[in-house]
Short mmCIF file of C-alpha atoms in Angstrom, two decimals:
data_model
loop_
_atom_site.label_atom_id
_atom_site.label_comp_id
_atom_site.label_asym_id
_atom_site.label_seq_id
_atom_site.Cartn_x
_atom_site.Cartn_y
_atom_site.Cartn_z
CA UNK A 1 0.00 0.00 0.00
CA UNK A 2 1.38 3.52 -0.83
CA UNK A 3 2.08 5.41 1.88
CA UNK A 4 0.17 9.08 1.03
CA UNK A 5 -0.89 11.62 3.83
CA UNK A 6 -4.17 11.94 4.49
CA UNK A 7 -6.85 13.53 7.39
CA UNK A 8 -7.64 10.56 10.15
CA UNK A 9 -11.43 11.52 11.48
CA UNK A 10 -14.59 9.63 12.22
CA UNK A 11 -16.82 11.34 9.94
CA UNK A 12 -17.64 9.23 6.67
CA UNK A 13 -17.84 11.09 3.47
CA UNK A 14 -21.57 11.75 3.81
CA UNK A 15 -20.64 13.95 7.34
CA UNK A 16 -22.31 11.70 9.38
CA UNK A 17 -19.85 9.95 12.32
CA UNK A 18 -19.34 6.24 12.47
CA UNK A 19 -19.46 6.81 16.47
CA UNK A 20 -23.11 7.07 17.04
CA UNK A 21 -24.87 6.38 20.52
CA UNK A 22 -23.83 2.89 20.80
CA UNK A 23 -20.31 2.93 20.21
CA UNK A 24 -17.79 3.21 22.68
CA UNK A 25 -14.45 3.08 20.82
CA UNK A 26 -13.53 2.20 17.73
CA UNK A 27 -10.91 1.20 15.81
CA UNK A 28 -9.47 3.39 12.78
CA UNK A 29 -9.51 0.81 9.98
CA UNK A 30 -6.41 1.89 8.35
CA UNK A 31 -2.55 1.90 9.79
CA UNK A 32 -0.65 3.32 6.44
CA UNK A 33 -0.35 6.77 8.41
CA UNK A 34 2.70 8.59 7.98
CA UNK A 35 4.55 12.11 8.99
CA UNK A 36 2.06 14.76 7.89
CA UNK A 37 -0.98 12.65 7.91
CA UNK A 38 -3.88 14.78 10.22
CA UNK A 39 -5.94 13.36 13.07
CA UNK A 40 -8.97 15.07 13.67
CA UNK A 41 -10.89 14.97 17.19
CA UNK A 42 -13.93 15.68 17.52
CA UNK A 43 -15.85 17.62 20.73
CA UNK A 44 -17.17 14.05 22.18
CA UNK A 45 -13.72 11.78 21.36
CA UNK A 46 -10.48 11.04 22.48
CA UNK A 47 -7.86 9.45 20.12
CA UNK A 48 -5.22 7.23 20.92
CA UNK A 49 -1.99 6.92 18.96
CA UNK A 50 -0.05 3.17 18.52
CA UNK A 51 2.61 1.96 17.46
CA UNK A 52 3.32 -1.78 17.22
CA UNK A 53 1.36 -1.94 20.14
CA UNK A 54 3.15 0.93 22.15
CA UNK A 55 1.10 4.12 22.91
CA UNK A 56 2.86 7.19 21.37
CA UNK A 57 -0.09 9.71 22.69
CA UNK A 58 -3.61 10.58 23.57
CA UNK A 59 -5.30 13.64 22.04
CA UNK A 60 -8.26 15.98 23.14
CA UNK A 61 -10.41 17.50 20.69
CA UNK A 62 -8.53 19.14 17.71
CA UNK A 63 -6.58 18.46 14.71
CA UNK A 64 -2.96 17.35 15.35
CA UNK A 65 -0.42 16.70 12.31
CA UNK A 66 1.28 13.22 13.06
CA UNK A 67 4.81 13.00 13.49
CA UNK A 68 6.29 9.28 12.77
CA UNK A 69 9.96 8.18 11.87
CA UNK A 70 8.08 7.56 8.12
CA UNK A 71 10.04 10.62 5.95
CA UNK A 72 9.25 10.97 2.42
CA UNK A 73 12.49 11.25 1.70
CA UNK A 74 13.39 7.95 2.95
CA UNK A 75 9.94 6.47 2.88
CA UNK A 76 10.25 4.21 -0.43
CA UNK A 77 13.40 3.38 0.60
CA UNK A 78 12.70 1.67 3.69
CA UNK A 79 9.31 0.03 2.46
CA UNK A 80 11.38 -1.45 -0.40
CA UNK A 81 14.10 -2.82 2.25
CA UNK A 82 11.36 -4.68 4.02
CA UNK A 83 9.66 -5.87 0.90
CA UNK A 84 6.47 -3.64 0.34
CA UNK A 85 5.70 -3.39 4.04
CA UNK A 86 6.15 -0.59 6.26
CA UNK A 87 8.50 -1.46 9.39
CA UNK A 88 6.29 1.01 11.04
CA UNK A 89 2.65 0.83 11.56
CA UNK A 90 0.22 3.16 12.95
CA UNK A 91 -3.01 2.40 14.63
CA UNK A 92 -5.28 5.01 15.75
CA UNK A 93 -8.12 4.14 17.96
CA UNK A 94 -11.03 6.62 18.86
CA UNK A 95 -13.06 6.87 22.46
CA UNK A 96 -16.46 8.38 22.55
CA UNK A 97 -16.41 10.69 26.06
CA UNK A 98 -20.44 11.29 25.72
CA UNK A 99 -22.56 9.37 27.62
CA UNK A 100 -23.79 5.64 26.79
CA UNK A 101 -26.57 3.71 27.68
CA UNK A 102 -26.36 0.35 28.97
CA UNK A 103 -28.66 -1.80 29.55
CA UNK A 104 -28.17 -5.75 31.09
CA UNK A 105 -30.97 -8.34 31.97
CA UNK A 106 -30.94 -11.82 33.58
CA UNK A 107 -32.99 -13.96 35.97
CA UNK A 108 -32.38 -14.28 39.94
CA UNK A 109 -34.30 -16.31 42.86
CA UNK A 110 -36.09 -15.43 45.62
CA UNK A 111 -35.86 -17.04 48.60
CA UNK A 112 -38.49 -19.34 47.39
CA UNK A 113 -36.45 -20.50 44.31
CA UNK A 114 -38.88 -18.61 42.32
CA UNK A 115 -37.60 -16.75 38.85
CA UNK A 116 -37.27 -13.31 39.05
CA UNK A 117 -36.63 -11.36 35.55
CA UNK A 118 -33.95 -7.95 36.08
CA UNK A 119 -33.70 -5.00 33.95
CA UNK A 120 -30.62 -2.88 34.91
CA UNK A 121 -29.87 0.48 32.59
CA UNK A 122 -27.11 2.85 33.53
CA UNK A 123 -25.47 5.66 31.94
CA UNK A 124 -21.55 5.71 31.69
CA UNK A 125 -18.78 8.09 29.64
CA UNK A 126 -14.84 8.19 29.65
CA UNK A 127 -13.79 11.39 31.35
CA UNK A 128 -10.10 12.06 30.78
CA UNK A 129 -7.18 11.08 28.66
CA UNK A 130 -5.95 8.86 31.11
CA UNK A 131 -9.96 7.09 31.17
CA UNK A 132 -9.27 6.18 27.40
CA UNK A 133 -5.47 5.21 27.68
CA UNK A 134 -6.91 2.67 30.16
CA UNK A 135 -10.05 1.27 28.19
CA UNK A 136 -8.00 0.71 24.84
CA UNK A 137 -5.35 -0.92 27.08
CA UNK A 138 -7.25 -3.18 29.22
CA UNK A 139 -10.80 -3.65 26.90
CA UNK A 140 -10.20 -5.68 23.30
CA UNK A 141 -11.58 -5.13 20.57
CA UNK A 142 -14.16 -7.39 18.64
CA UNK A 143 -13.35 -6.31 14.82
CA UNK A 144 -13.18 -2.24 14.67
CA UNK A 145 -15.04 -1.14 17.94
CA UNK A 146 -16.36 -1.79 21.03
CA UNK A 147 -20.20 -1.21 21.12
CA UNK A 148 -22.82 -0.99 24.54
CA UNK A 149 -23.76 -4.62 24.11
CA UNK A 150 -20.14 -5.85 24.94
CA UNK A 151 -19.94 -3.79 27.67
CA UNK A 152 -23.19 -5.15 29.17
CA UNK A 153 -21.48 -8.64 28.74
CA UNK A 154 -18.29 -7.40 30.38
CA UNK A 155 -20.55 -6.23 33.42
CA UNK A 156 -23.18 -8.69 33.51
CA UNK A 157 -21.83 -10.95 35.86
CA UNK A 158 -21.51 -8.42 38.50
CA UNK A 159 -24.47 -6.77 38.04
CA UNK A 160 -26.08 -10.82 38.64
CA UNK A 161 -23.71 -11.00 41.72
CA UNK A 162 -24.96 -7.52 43.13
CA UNK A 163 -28.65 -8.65 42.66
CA UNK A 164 -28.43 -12.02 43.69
CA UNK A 165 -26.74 -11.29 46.99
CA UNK A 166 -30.10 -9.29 47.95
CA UNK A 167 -33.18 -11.15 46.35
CA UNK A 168 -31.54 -14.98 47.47
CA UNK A 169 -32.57 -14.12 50.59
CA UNK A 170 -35.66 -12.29 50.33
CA UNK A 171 -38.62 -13.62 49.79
CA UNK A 172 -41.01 -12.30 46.92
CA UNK A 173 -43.42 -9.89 48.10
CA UNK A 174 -40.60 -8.29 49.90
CA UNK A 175 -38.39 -7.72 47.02
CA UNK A 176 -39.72 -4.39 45.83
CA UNK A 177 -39.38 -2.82 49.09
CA UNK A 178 -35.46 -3.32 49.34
CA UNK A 179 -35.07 -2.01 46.13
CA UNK A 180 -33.44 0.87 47.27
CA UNK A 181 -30.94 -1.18 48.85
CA UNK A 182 -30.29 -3.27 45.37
CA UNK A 183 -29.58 -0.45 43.28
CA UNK A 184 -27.11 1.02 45.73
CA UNK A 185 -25.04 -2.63 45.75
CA UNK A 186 -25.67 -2.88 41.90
CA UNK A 187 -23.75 0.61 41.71
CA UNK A 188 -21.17 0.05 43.90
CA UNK A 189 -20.22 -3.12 42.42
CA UNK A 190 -20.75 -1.41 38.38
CA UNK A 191 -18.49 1.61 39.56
CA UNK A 192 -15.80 -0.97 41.28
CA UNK A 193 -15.70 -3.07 38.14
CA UNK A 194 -15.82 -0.41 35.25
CA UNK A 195 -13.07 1.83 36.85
CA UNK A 196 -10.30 -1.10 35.90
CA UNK A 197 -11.61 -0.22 32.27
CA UNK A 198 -11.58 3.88 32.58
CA UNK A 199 -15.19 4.28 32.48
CA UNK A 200 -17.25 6.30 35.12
CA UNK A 201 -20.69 5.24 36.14
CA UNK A 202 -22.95 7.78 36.18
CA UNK A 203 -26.32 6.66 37.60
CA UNK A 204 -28.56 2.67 37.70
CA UNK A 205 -31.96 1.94 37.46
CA UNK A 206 -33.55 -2.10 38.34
CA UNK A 207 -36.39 -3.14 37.81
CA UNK A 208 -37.22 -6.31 39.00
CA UNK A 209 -40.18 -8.24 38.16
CA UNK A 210 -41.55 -12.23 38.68
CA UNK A 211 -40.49 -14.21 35.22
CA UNK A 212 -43.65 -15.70 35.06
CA UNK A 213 -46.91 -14.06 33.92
CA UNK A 214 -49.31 -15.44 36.21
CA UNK A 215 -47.00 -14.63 39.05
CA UNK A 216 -47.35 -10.97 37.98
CA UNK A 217 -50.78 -10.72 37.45
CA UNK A 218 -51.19 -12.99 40.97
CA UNK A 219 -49.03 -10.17 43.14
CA UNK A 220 -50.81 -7.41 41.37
CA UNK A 221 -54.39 -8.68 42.44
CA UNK A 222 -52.39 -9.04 46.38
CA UNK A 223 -51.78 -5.52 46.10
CA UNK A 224 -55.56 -4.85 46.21
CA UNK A 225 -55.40 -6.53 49.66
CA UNK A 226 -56.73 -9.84 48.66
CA UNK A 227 -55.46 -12.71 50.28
CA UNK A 228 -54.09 -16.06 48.86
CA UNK A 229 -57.12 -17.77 48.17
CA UNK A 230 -58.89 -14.64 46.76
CA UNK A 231 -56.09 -13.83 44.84
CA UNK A 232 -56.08 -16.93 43.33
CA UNK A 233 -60.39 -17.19 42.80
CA UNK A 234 -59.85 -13.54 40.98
CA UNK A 235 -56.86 -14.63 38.71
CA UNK A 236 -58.70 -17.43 37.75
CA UNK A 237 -62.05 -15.81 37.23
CA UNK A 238 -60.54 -13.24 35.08
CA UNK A 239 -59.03 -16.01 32.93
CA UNK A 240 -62.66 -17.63 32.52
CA UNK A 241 -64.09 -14.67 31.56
CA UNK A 242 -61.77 -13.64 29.06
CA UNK A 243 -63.27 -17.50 27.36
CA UNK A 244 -66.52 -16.12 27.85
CA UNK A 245 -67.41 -18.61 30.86
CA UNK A 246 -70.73 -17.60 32.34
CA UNK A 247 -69.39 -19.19 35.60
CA UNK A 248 -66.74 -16.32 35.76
CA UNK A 249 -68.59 -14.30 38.52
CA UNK A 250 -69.24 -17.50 40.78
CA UNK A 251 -65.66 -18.23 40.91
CA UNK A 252 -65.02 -14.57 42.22
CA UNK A 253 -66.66 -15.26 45.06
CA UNK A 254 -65.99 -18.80 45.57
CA UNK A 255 -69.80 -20.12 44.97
CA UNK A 256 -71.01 -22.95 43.23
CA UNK A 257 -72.35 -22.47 39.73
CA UNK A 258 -75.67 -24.83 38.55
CA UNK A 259 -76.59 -25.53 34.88
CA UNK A 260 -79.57 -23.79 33.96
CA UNK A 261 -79.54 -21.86 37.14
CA UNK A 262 -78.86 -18.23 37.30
CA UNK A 263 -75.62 -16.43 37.96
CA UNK A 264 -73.98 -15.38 40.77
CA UNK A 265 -75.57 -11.56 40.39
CA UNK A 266 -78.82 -12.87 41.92
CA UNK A 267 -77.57 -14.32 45.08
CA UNK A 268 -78.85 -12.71 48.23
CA UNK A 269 -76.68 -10.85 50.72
CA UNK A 270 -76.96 -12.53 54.02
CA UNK A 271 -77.84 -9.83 56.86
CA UNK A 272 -79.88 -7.81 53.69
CA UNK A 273 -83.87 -6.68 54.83
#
């Protein structure tokens, strides 16, 4: 490949930016860069120079002309010495300082061993040079970037460990009201864990909620102060209804229902003049 100057940047040739909300870093897809050749940073990016692996700087926003031991003078020279390859190679990768959402899910267990589905969403950015130097050094890359998803993989298992060490151990009516509690291990143990990597946690949200349907919908009636067993008569009832079972009403209220009898609606009210 010839080595030619040319301007570095993350804008494609339509002026749109190949960093959009759901990448974190990515990976400048071509290392022919010699003396000359201008890196442009943009307001929301750092950039990160390499060389054969070795970081030779990390820029701010602005346009910087790169300085490498690649002269023109010398340049074809060299390249022909080493057969058509350039003993040099340049890497530039780019780290997007605005602020991501991520977003991680799983299943825990109450203290009943019932399923409990988890929603967790926080916000995070990369908030100085030295934030980027250590995501590009201690996060790979998978092809040209690193995008929210593999973060949330990166983080998942801690975000499981921070829930799990709460709702284990408390049964499933309860869970909601130590919420509070969850999300404040959840982001102690995201913040702990995503420092290694550079990148600041800004705020969590969980939302917890039983895996299976009927267990929702169960809890829910609860909430209207029914017990158990009414609970249960109601779930049910609203199930037979919705198969257009004229028995619906007496299992509401836990009566018997006669063929060719009349409904539930004409029963009398004991105590009633």
């Amino acid at each position: 490949m010839a080595l030619t100057r040319q301007v570095v940047s993350t804008l494609k040739e339509d002026g749109t930016d190949v960093m959009g909300p759901e990448t974190l870093a990515w990976h400048y897809p071509d290392q022919s860069l010699v003396s000359g050749s201008l890196l442009t940073v943009e307001a929301n990016h750092f950039a990160v120079l390499k060389s054969r692996g070795a970081v030779l700087n990390v820029y701010d926003t602005g346009q910087y002309p790169i300085q490498t031991p690649d002269k023109p003078l010398i340049g074809g020279f060299v390249t022909g010495f080493f057969g058509g390859n350039s003993p040099w190679q340049y890497e530039v990768l780019y780290v997007n300082r605005a602020k991501l959402l991520i977003r991680s899910t799983g299943i825990a267990s109450s203290a009943e061993m019932a399923e409990m589905s988890y929603q967790v969403e926080y916000y995070i950015h990369i908030d100085t040079k030295e934030d980027a130097l250590k995501l590009t050094t201690h996060m790979p890359f998978s092809g040209h970037a690193i995008n929210a998803d593999e973060v949330a993989r990166y983080a998942g298992p801690v975000v499981e460990q921070a829930i799990n060490q709460i709702i284990q151990v408390t049964p499933m009516e309860k869970i909601n009201e130590h919420i509070h509690d969850i999300v404040e291990l959840v982001k102690e143990h995201l913040a702990s864990f995503l420092g290694v990597y550079g990148i600041t946690l800004n705020d969590a949200k969980v939302l917890i909620l039983p895996k299976d349907d009927r267990m929702r919908e169960l809890i829910s009636l609860r909430a209207f102060g029914l017990s158990e067993l009414d609970a249960v008569r109601y779930y049910v009832a609203l199930k037979m209804a919705e198969k257009g079972l004229v028995s619906a009403p007496n299992m509401a209220v836990g009566q018997p229902f006669f063929i060719g009898g009349g409904t539930v609606g004409t029963f009398p009210i004991p105590g009633a003049d």
